[in-house]
Every structure is written in structure tokens, then in C-alpha cells.
CSV table of C-alpha atoms in Angstrom, one decimal:
chain,number,residue,atom,x,y,z
C,1,UNK,CA,-2.3,9.4,-30.1
C,2,UNK,CA,-5.7,7.9,-29.0
C,3,UNK,CA,-6.7,7.4,-25.5
C,4,UNK,CA,-9.6,5.3,-24.5
C,5,UNK,CA,-11.3,5.2,-21.2
C,6,UNK,CA,-13.1,1.9,-20.5
C,7,UNK,CA,-15.8,1.9,-18.0
C,8,UNK,CA,-19.6,1.4,-17.7
C,9,UNK,CA,-20.2,4.6,-15.9
C,10,UNK,CA,-19.0,3.8,-12.4
C,11,UNK,CA,-17.7,6.7,-10.2
C,12,UNK,CA,-14.0,5.8,-10.7
C,13,UNK,CA,-14.5,5.6,-14.5
C,14,UNK,CA,-15.8,9.3,-14.5
C,15,UNK,CA,-12.9,10.2,-12.3
C,16,UNK,CA,-10.4,8.6,-14.6
C,17,UNK,CA,-11.9,10.5,-17.6
C,18,UNK,CA,-11.4,13.8,-15.7
C,19,UNK,CA,-7.8,12.9,-14.8
C,20,UNK,CA,-7.1,12.0,-18.5
C,21,UNK,CA,-8.5,15.4,-19.6
C,22,UNK,CA,-6.4,17.2,-17.2
C,23,UNK,CA,-3.2,15.3,-18.0
C,24,UNK,CA,-3.7,15.7,-21.7
C,25,UNK,CA,-4.1,19.5,-21.1
C,26,UNK,CA,-1.0,19.7,-19.0
C,27,UNK,CA,1.0,17.7,-21.5
C,28,UNK,CA,0.3,20.5,-24.0
C,29,UNK,CA,-0.2,18.2,-26.8
C,30,UNK,CA,-3.0,18.7,-29.4
C,31,UNK,CA,-2.8,15.5,-31.2
C,32,UNK,CA,-4.5,13.5,-28.7
C,33,UNK,CA,-8.0,12.0,-29.2
C,34,UNK,CA,-9.9,11.0,-26.1
C,35,UNK,CA,-12.6,8.4,-26.4
C,36,UNK,CA,-14.9,6.9,-23.8
C,37,UNK,CA,-15.9,3.3,-24.3
C,38,UNK,CA,-18.9,2.3,-22.3
C,39,UNK,CA,-20.3,-0.7,-24.1
C,40,UNK,CA,-19.6,-4.0,-22.2
C,41,UNK,CA,-18.8,-6.2,-25.3
C,42,UNK,CA,-16.4,-3.5,-26.5
C,43,UNK,CA,-14.7,-3.4,-23.1
C,44,UNK,CA,-14.4,-7.3,-22.9
C,45,UNK,CA,-12.6,-7.2,-26.3
C,46,UNK,CA,-9.7,-5.6,-24.7
C,47,UNK,CA,-9.5,-8.4,-22.2
C,48,UNK,CA,-10.4,-6.2,-19.5
C,49,UNK,CA,-12.5,-7.4,-16.5
C,50,UNK,CA,-11.9,-4.7,-14.1
C,51,UNK,CA,-13.0,-1.0,-14.7
C,52,UNK,CA,-11.9,1.7,-14.9
C,53,UNK,CA,-9.3,0.9,-17.6
C,54,UNK,CA,-7.0,3.0,-19.8
C,55,UNK,CA,-6.0,2.1,-23.2
C,56,UNK,CA,-3.4,4.1,-25.2
C,57,UNK,CA,-3.0,3.5,-28.9
C,58,UNK,CA,-4.7,0.1,-28.5
C,59,UNK,CA,-2.5,-1.1,-25.6
C,60,UNK,CA,-4.2,-1.7,-22.1
C,61,UNK,CA,-2.1,0.3,-19.8
C,62,UNK,CA,-4.2,0.3,-16.5
C,63,UNK,CA,-7.1,-1.9,-15.3
C,64,UNK,CA,-9.0,-1.8,-12.1
C,65,UNK,CA,-7.5,1.2,-10.6
C,66,UNK,CA,-7.4,4.9,-10.7
C,67,UNK,CA,-4.2,6.5,-11.9
C,68,UNK,CA,-3.4,10.0,-10.8
C,69,UNK,CA,-2.8,12.9,-13.3
C,70,UNK,CA,1.0,12.7,-13.0
C,71,UNK,CA,1.0,9.0,-13.9
C,72,UNK,CA,-1.2,9.5,-16.9
C,73,UNK,CA,1.0,12.4,-18.0
C,74,UNK,CA,4.0,10.1,-17.8
C,75,UNK,CA,2.3,7.5,-19.9
C,76,UNK,CA,1.5,10.2,-22.5
C,77,UNK,CA,5.2,11.3,-22.5
C,78,UNK,CA,6.5,7.8,-23.1
N,1,UNK,CA,-7.8,-6.5,29.4
N,2,UNK,CA,-8.6,-5.5,25.8
N,3,UNK,CA,-7.7,-1.8,25.5
N,4,UNK,CA,-10.6,-0.9,23.4
N,5,UNK,CA,-12.9,-2.6,26.0
N,6,UNK,CA,-11.2,-0.6,28.7
N,7,UNK,CA,-11.7,2.6,26.7
N,8,UNK,CA,-15.4,1.9,26.0
N,9,UNK,CA,-16.0,1.1,29.8
N,10,UNK,CA,-14.2,4.2,30.8
N,11,UNK,CA,-16.2,6.4,28.3
N,12,UNK,CA,-19.5,5.0,29.3
N,13,UNK,CA,-19.2,4.5,33.0
N,14,UNK,CA,-16.7,7.2,34.0
N,15,UNK,CA,-17.2,10.0,31.5
N,16,UNK,CA,-20.9,9.6,30.8
N,17,UNK,CA,-21.4,8.4,34.4
N,18,UNK,CA,-23.9,5.5,33.4
N,19,UNK,CA,-24.4,2.5,35.6
N,20,UNK,CA,-23.1,-0.8,34.2
N,21,UNK,CA,-26.1,-2.6,35.5
N,22,UNK,CA,-28.5,-0.4,33.5
N,23,UNK,CA,-29.9,-1.2,30.0
N,24,UNK,CA,-28.6,2.2,28.7
N,25,UNK,CA,-25.2,1.6,30.1
N,26,UNK,CA,-24.9,-1.8,28.5
N,27,UNK,CA,-26.2,-0.7,25.2
N,28,UNK,CA,-23.8,2.4,25.0
N,29,UNK,CA,-20.8,0.4,26.2
N,30,UNK,CA,-21.6,-2.2,23.5
N,31,UNK,CA,-22.0,0.6,20.9
N,32,UNK,CA,-18.7,2.2,21.6
N,33,UNK,CA,-16.8,-0.9,21.9
N,34,UNK,CA,-18.0,-2.5,18.7
N,35,UNK,CA,-17.8,0.6,16.4
N,36,UNK,CA,-14.2,1.2,17.4
N,37,UNK,CA,-13.1,-2.3,17.0
N,38,UNK,CA,-14.9,-2.9,13.7
N,39,UNK,CA,-13.5,0.4,12.1
N,40,UNK,CA,-9.9,-0.5,13.0
N,41,UNK,CA,-10.3,-4.0,11.7
N,42,UNK,CA,-12.0,-3.0,8.7
N,43,UNK,CA,-9.4,-0.4,7.5
N,44,UNK,CA,-6.5,-2.7,8.4
N,45,UNK,CA,-8.1,-5.7,6.6
N,46,UNK,CA,-9.1,-3.9,3.5
N,47,UNK,CA,-5.5,-2.4,3.2
N,48,UNK,CA,-3.9,-5.9,3.5
N,49,UNK,CA,-6.2,-7.6,1.1
N,50,UNK,CA,-6.1,-4.9,-1.5
N,51,UNK,CA,-2.3,-4.9,-1.5
N,52,UNK,CA,-2.4,-8.7,-2.1
N,53,UNK,CA,-5.0,-8.0,-4.8
N,54,UNK,CA,-2.5,-6.2,-6.9
N,55,UNK,CA,-0.8,-9.5,-7.3
N,56,UNK,CA,-3.8,-11.8,-7.8
N,57,UNK,CA,-5.9,-10.3,-10.6
N,58,UNK,CA,-8.8,-11.8,-12.4
N,59,UNK,CA,-6.7,-11.5,-15.5
N,60,UNK,CA,-4.1,-13.9,-14.0
N,61,UNK,CA,-6.8,-16.1,-12.6
N,62,UNK,CA,-8.2,-16.6,-16.1
N,63,UNK,CA,-4.9,-18.0,-17.2
N,64,UNK,CA,-4.6,-20.4,-14.4
N,65,UNK,CA,-8.1,-21.6,-14.7
N,66,UNK,CA,-8.4,-21.7,-18.5
N,67,UNK,CA,-9.4,-25.2,-20.0
N,68,UNK,CA,-8.9,-26.9,-16.7
N,69,UNK,CA,-10.7,-29.9,-15.3
N,70,UNK,CA,-11.2,-31.2,-11.8
N,71,UNK,CA,-12.5,-30.1,-8.5
N,72,UNK,CA,-9.2,-28.7,-7.3
N,73,UNK,CA,-9.7,-26.0,-10.0
N,74,UNK,CA,-13.2,-25.3,-8.6
N,75,UNK,CA,-11.4,-24.9,-5.2
N,76,UNK,CA,-8.8,-22.5,-6.7
N,77,UNK,CA,-11.5,-20.4,-8.4
N,78,UNK,CA,-13.3,-20.0,-5.1
N,79,UNK,CA,-10.0,-18.9,-3.5
N,80,UNK,CA,-9.5,-16.3,-6.1
N,81,UNK,CA,-13.1,-15.2,-5.4
N,82,UNK,CA,-12.2,-14.5,-1.9
N,83,UNK,CA,-9.4,-12.1,-2.8
N,84,UNK,CA,-11.2,-10.5,-5.7
N,85,UNK,CA,-13.6,-7.8,-4.9
N,86,UNK,CA,-17.1,-8.2,-6.1
N,87,UNK,CA,-19.8,-5.9,-7.1
N,88,UNK,CA,-22.8,-6.9,-9.1
N,89,UNK,CA,-21.7,-4.4,-11.8
N,90,UNK,CA,-18.6,-6.5,-12.5
N,91,UNK,CA,-20.2,-9.9,-12.6
N,92,UNK,CA,-21.0,-9.8,-16.3
N,93,UNK,CA,-17.5,-8.5,-17.5
N,94,UNK,CA,-15.8,-11.1,-15.3
N,95,UNK,CA,-18.2,-13.9,-16.5
N,96,UNK,CA,-17.7,-13.0,-20.0
N,97,UNK,CA,-13.9,-12.7,-19.5
N,98,UNK,CA,-13.7,-16.1,-17.9
N,99,UNK,CA,-16.0,-18.3,-20.1
N,100,UNK,CA,-15.0,-16.4,-23.4
N,101,UNK,CA,-11.4,-17.2,-22.5
N,102,UNK,CA,-12.0,-20.9,-22.0
N,103,UNK,CA,-12.6,-21.1,-18.3
N,104,UNK,CA,-15.2,-24.0,-17.9
N,105,UNK,CA,-18.6,-22.9,-16.8
N,106,UNK,CA,-18.6,-24.8,-13.5
N,107,UNK,CA,-15.3,-23.2,-12.5
N,108,UNK,CA,-16.5,-19.8,-13.4
N,109,UNK,CA,-19.6,-20.4,-11.2
N,110,UNK,CA,-17.3,-21.5,-8.3
N,111,UNK,CA,-15.7,-18.0,-8.6
N,112,UNK,CA,-19.2,-16.2,-8.9
N,113,UNK,CA,-20.6,-17.9,-5.9
N,114,UNK,CA,-17.7,-17.4,-3.4
N,115,UNK,CA,-16.7,-13.9,-4.5
N,116,UNK,CA,-19.7,-11.9,-3.1
N,117,UNK,CA,-20.0,-14.1,0.0
N,118,UNK,CA,-16.5,-13.9,1.3
N,119,UNK,CA,-14.6,-10.7,1.2
N,120,UNK,CA,-12.3,-8.8,3.4
N,121,UNK,CA,-14.8,-6.2,4.6
N,122,UNK,CA,-17.3,-9.0,5.7
N,123,UNK,CA,-14.4,-10.9,7.4
N,124,UNK,CA,-13.3,-7.8,9.3
N,125,UNK,CA,-16.7,-6.9,10.4
N,126,UNK,CA,-17.6,-10.5,11.4
N,127,UNK,CA,-14.2,-10.9,13.2
N,128,UNK,CA,-14.9,-7.7,15.1
N,129,UNK,CA,-18.4,-8.6,16.2
N,130,UNK,CA,-19.4,-12.3,16.0
N,131,UNK,CA,-15.9,-13.6,16.8
N,132,UNK,CA,-13.0,-15.3,14.8
N,133,UNK,CA,-14.2,-18.9,15.3
N,134,UNK,CA,-17.6,-18.1,13.6
N,135,UNK,CA,-15.7,-16.0,11.0
N,136,UNK,CA,-13.5,-18.9,10.1
N,137,UNK,CA,-16.5,-21.1,9.7
N,138,UNK,CA,-18.1,-18.4,7.6
N,139,UNK,CA,-15.2,-18.2,5.2
N,140,UNK,CA,-14.7,-22.0,5.0
N,141,UNK,CA,-18.3,-22.5,4.1
N,142,UNK,CA,-18.3,-19.8,1.5
N,143,UNK,CA,-15.3,-21.5,-0.2
N,144,UNK,CA,-16.9,-25.0,0.2
N,145,UNK,CA,-20.3,-23.9,-1.2
N,146,UNK,CA,-18.4,-22.2,-4.1
N,147,UNK,CA,-16.3,-25.3,-4.8
N,148,UNK,CA,-19.1,-27.8,-4.7
N,149,UNK,CA,-21.8,-25.6,-6.1
N,150,UNK,CA,-19.7,-24.8,-9.1
N,151,UNK,CA,-18.6,-28.5,-9.5
N,152,UNK,CA,-22.2,-29.6,-9.6
N,153,UNK,CA,-23.2,-26.9,-12.1
N,154,UNK,CA,-20.2,-28.1,-14.2
N,155,UNK,CA,-21.5,-31.6,-14.1
N,156,UNK,CA,-24.9,-30.7,-15.2
N,157,UNK,CA,-23.6,-29.7,-18.7
N,158,UNK,CA,-25.5,-26.5,-18.9
N,159,UNK,CA,-23.2,-24.9,-21.5
N,160,UNK,CA,-26.2,-24.3,-23.8
N,161,UNK,CA,-27.9,-22.2,-21.2
N,162,UNK,CA,-25.3,-19.4,-21.8
N,163,UNK,CA,-25.7,-16.8,-24.5
N,164,UNK,CA,-23.8,-17.7,-27.6
N,165,UNK,CA,-22.1,-14.3,-27.8
N,166,UNK,CA,-20.2,-15.1,-24.6
N,167,UNK,CA,-18.4,-18.0,-26.3
N,168,UNK,CA,-17.9,-15.9,-29.5
N,169,UNK,CA,-16.5,-13.0,-27.5
N,170,UNK,CA,-13.0,-11.9,-28.9
N,171,UNK,CA,-11.1,-11.6,-25.7
N,172,UNK,CA,-7.8,-9.7,-25.8
N,173,UNK,CA,-4.8,-10.4,-23.7
N,174,UNK,CA,-3.9,-7.9,-21.1
N,175,UNK,CA,-0.2,-7.4,-20.2
N,176,UNK,CA,0.3,-7.4,-16.5
N,177,UNK,CA,1.2,-4.1,-15.1
N,178,UNK,CA,4.4,-3.9,-13.1
N,179,UNK,CA,3.6,-1.8,-10.1
N,180,UNK,CA,6.2,-0.3,-7.6
N,181,UNK,CA,5.3,-0.8,-4.0
N,182,UNK,CA,4.1,2.7,-3.7
N,183,UNK,CA,1.5,2.2,-6.3
N,184,UNK,CA,0.4,-0.9,-4.7
N,185,UNK,CA,0.1,0.8,-1.3
N,186,UNK,CA,-1.8,3.8,-3.0
N,187,UNK,CA,-4.2,1.5,-4.5
N,188,UNK,CA,-4.7,-0.4,-1.2
N,189,UNK,CA,-5.2,2.8,0.8
N,190,UNK,CA,-7.6,4.2,-1.9
N,191,UNK,CA,-9.7,1.0,-1.5
N,192,UNK,CA,-9.7,1.1,2.3
N,193,UNK,CA,-11.0,4.8,2.1
N,194,UNK,CA,-13.6,4.0,-0.6
N,195,UNK,CA,-15.0,1.1,1.3
N,196,UNK,CA,-15.0,2.6,4.7
N,197,UNK,CA,-16.7,5.7,3.3
N,198,UNK,CA,-19.3,3.5,1.6
N,199,UNK,CA,-20.1,1.2,4.5
N,200,UNK,CA,-19.8,3.4,7.7
N,201,UNK,CA,-23.4,4.5,7.9
N,202,UNK,CA,-24.6,0.9,7.7
N,203,UNK,CA,-22.3,-0.2,10.4
N,204,UNK,CA,-23.2,2.6,12.7
N,205,UNK,CA,-27.0,1.8,12.2
N,206,UNK,CA,-26.3,-1.9,12.5
N,207,UNK,CA,-24.3,-1.5,15.7
N,208,UNK,CA,-26.8,0.9,17.1
N,209,UNK,CA,-29.8,-1.5,16.5
N,210,UNK,CA,-27.7,-4.4,17.8
N,211,UNK,CA,-26.7,-2.3,20.9
N,212,UNK,CA,-30.5,-1.6,21.7
N,213,UNK,CA,-31.3,-5.2,21.3
N,214,UNK,CA,-28.2,-6.2,23.4
N,215,UNK,CA,-29.2,-3.7,26.2
N,216,UNK,CA,-33.0,-4.1,26.2
N,217,UNK,CA,-34.1,-7.5,24.7
N,218,UNK,CA,-34.8,-10.3,27.3
N,219,UNK,CA,-32.0,-12.9,27.8
N,220,UNK,CA,-32.5,-16.0,25.8
N,221,UNK,CA,-35.4,-14.6,23.6
N,222,UNK,CA,-33.9,-15.8,20.4
N,223,UNK,CA,-33.1,-19.3,21.9
N,224,UNK,CA,-36.8,-19.6,22.8
N,225,UNK,CA,-38.2,-18.9,19.3
N,226,UNK,CA,-35.4,-19.8,16.9
N,227,UNK,CA,-33.2,-22.2,18.9
N,228,UNK,CA,-31.4,-25.3,17.8
N,229,UNK,CA,-34.4,-27.4,18.6
N,230,UNK,CA,-36.5,-25.5,16.1
N,231,UNK,CA,-35.7,-27.3,12.8
N,232,UNK,CA,-37.4,-24.7,10.7
N,233,UNK,CA,-35.3,-21.8,11.9
N,234,UNK,CA,-32.4,-22.4,9.4
N,235,UNK,CA,-34.5,-22.5,6.2
N,236,UNK,CA,-36.7,-19.6,7.6
N,237,UNK,CA,-33.5,-17.5,8.1
N,238,UNK,CA,-32.3,-18.4,4.6
N,239,UNK,CA,-35.7,-17.7,3.1
N,240,UNK,CA,-35.7,-14.3,4.8
N,241,UNK,CA,-32.1,-13.5,3.6
N,242,UNK,CA,-32.3,-14.6,-0.1
N,243,UNK,CA,-34.7,-11.9,-1.2
N,244,UNK,CA,-33.3,-9.3,1.3
N,245,UNK,CA,-31.0,-7.0,-0.6
N,246,UNK,CA,-29.1,-5.1,2.0
N,247,UNK,CA,-25.8,-4.0,2.9
N,248,UNK,CA,-24.5,-7.1,5.1
N,249,UNK,CA,-22.0,-4.8,6.9
N,250,UNK,CA,-25.1,-3.5,8.8
N,251,UNK,CA,-26.6,-6.8,9.4
N,252,UNK,CA,-23.6,-8.5,10.9
N,253,UNK,CA,-23.7,-6.4,14.3
N,254,UNK,CA,-27.3,-7.2,14.5
N,255,UNK,CA,-26.7,-10.9,14.1
N,256,UNK,CA,-24.2,-10.6,16.8
N,257,UNK,CA,-26.7,-9.3,19.2
N,258,UNK,CA,-29.1,-12.0,18.1
N,259,UNK,CA,-26.5,-14.6,18.8
N,260,UNK,CA,-26.0,-12.9,22.2
N,261,UNK,CA,-29.7,-13.5,22.9
N,262,UNK,CA,-29.5,-17.2,22.1
N,263,UNK,CA,-29.8,-17.4,18.2
N,264,UNK,CA,-27.6,-20.4,17.2
N,265,UNK,CA,-24.5,-19.3,15.4
N,266,UNK,CA,-25.2,-21.6,12.3
N,267,UNK,CA,-28.5,-20.0,11.9
N,268,UNK,CA,-27.1,-16.5,12.0
N,269,UNK,CA,-24.3,-17.4,9.5
N,270,UNK,CA,-26.8,-19.0,7.2
N,271,UNK,CA,-28.9,-15.9,7.2
N,272,UNK,CA,-25.8,-13.6,6.5
N,273,UNK,CA,-24.7,-15.9,3.7
N,274,UNK,CA,-28.0,-15.8,2.1
N,275,UNK,CA,-28.1,-12.1,2.0
N,276,UNK,CA,-24.6,-11.8,0.4
N,277,UNK,CA,-24.6,-14.7,-1.9
N,278,UNK,CA,-27.7,-14.0,-3.9
N,279,UNK,CA,-29.0,-10.6,-4.7
N,280,UNK,CA,-31.7,-9.7,-7.1
N,281,UNK,CA,-29.7,-6.8,-8.8
N,282,UNK,CA,-26.9,-9.4,-9.5
N,283,UNK,CA,-29.4,-12.0,-10.9
N,284,UNK,CA,-31.0,-9.4,-13.2
N,285,UNK,CA,-27.5,-8.4,-14.5
N,286,UNK,CA,-26.5,-12.1,-15.0
N,287,UNK,CA,-29.8,-12.6,-17.1
N,288,UNK,CA,-27.8,-10.7,-19.9
N,289,UNK,CA,-25.7,-13.8,-20.2
N,290,UNK,CA,-27.5,-16.7,-18.6
N,291,UNK,CA,-30.9,-18.4,-19.4
N,292,UNK,CA,-33.5,-18.2,-16.7
N,293,UNK,CA,-33.2,-22.0,-16.2
N,294,UNK,CA,-29.5,-21.7,-15.4
N,295,UNK,CA,-30.2,-18.9,-12.9
N,296,UNK,CA,-32.8,-20.9,-11.2
N,297,UNK,CA,-30.4,-23.8,-10.9
N,298,UNK,CA,-27.7,-21.4,-9.5
N,299,UNK,CA,-30.1,-20.0,-6.9
N,300,UNK,CA,-31.3,-23.5,-5.9
N,301,UNK,CA,-27.8,-25.0,-5.5
N,302,UNK,CA,-26.6,-22.0,-3.5
N,303,UNK,CA,-29.6,-22.0,-1.2
N,304,UNK,CA,-29.4,-25.6,-0.5
N,305,UNK,CA,-25.7,-25.3,0.2
N,306,UNK,CA,-26.3,-22.5,2.8
N,307,UNK,CA,-29.1,-24.4,4.5
N,308,UNK,CA,-26.8,-27.5,4.9
N,309,UNK,CA,-23.9,-25.5,6.2
N,310,UNK,CA,-26.4,-23.7,8.7
N,311,UNK,CA,-27.5,-27.0,10.1
N,312,UNK,CA,-23.9,-28.3,10.1
N,313,UNK,CA,-22.5,-25.4,12.2
N,314,UNK,CA,-25.5,-25.7,14.7
N,315,UNK,CA,-24.6,-29.3,15.1
N,316,UNK,CA,-20.9,-28.8,15.5
N,317,UNK,CA,-21.0,-25.7,17.8
């Protein structure tokens, strides 16, 4: 599984990255790759206009808000 | 009587024992009253608009506005700009996201002009300090300047003044999230906390400066120097506001006290609009996607629009 965090370095983007790392740790899975995408053109390619955004295996799951650890864990589980 | 006013009076005159006829008493009363009122309105307004925002997203707006023609879509884009939060850091992703997905340039500009000018935080602070009639006029003119400004930019056929990569951007489609009410409320509450945390020092300083002016400045001083009969007051206020990059939340209470001393409301609103509508950091960021010529046209049209509405309000009110 690949999780991408889209954001140009705003405060919430860093917070999202933190939450993702914690959620992945709690899920106990070791096959998850976490990538931070900070280039604006790359972010736009996902159709995202509001950051932070969360992409799992190429699908945009969250844009413009900060999901908590539990919500991210549920997304990983499904 | 307004319970907040009653509380401010009680605190100032009974608890602190100040005299209501003194400058200090008037300034403190004004400070307590304004701060409480503004913070209550601010939190409530951000919560409500942020809740609505979970339904009206830029991704949806892009679908409504794609390949459309006609001034009614400029108007719609301005309305979306009111609800959508704006920070200069998101102007470029939104610009590329709109234009790259086929939203006409003029309609995109309607959004870009109105979005920073009219937002729920400014509405709350304006309503709490300057009053609801002036707030209504502020919102209306923000929408009209956006609608017509964008429309004119669209008519000028400036598509070549935008970087090519914007048109070539491969824009993906984003599926809309289905949120439960609790997630929407969490988001709205989170936004209210973030914004209040960010703007409270500006508001306290602004209300403080406004309170001193309210308590100590001579009556009618602004009317004497920048009254309706001074035709240069509006352009001068706008000329002062455009380069000024400041948190408008702090300037609104100061504007309120200036109005109290006779500054015409139109002149005050034109000043506030010019501070919010155009900021140097935003223009520098937009330079990544727009030519200098298009930026100059954008600045000129918005500035003229603000000056016209300033005169109009001074004339109406």
C-alpha cells in the first residue's frame, strides 16, 4: 500500500504526516510506503485544490481537512 | 438593552469604578464591549460557514463553472469565493485547478477577486464593530467588484498572458467525500479554533487602538480632514490600503473608531477592501502563473472598482 500526503508545507500538512505515521504504526502493517508530495504541479495532477490531502493507492481520500489518527487507521484497514 | 453592553457598562463603571464621562471610562467600556461581541460573532460565524463549506467545495465549483459563458457565471464564481476560504498560499493551486479544468479566465478571476475580500471572519468582525448595514454593503461590493472585474478581464482576451503549463496541466478528478454530520461539525469547529487562535492578537490590538481613539480623539476630527466634501479622501484611502499588507481583522475596529469620529463609511470600507483585495505576497505567488501585464490589469481593475464603490457608498449613505 502507498500513502501520499499532499501539501506545500503548511502547518496542517505536517500534522497530517504525523497522524499518518502514527496510524500506520498502530495498524501494525509493514507493507505501507509513506510519501510526501510537495510539488505544486504534482499536487494539481491529483485534481486537489485544497491541502492537506491524503491519497491512498492513487485515490484521493481527503482534501482540505485534517483527518484524525483513528479515521486514517480505518482507511488503511479498508 | 444589549446584554453585552450592560455587562461592559457594569464592569467599567461599577467594578472598575470609572466615570462614564471620562476618556478612560469611555475607552475601557468600548474595549470590553467590542472584544466580547466580536469574539462571539467570530466563533459562531466561522463555525456556520465552515459547516456549509463542507458542501460547497472548489472541486464542485470547478464542475459548475467549467466551459461556461456569461456574466451570471462570474456572479456564481464570486459567490463561491465568499464561501471558500482564501489564503495566498492556495491561490495558485486553485488558479491552476480552475483554468486547467476549463473554467474561463474571467470567471476564475471573479473567484480570485472576491475570495480574499469577503470571508466569514471579516463579516463577523465588521458586523460586530461597524454595523450590519455597512457589512452588507461591504459584502455586496466585494461580490460586484468580483463579478464585473472578472467579466472585464474575460472580455479583454488575455488567455495568452497565462503560463502555458496551466492549460496543459493534467487535472485529475476528485471523488467527493461523503461526510457524516459529525465530521462536518469537527471540521467546522476545527476551523473556528484555528482562525480565532490566529487572529485574536490582531483584534485585541485593533480594538485597543480603536478604543483609545474613541476615548481621546476630538469629536469630528476625521470629518474635518477626510469628510465627504474632500474628493481625494477615497483614492487616498485606497492608495494607502493597496500596498498595506496587514491582518484586516485588526484594522476593522480601528476603522470603526475612525467612522465614529466622522470618517465617511464609504471611505472606510474602500480602505478595508483595498487592504484585503490586493496583497503583495499574493501577487508574487500569482506571478508563477500570470504575466506581469495581466497582474497589472488585475490590480488596476480591482483598484478602480474599489474607488467607485467607495464614492458610491459615501453618496448613498
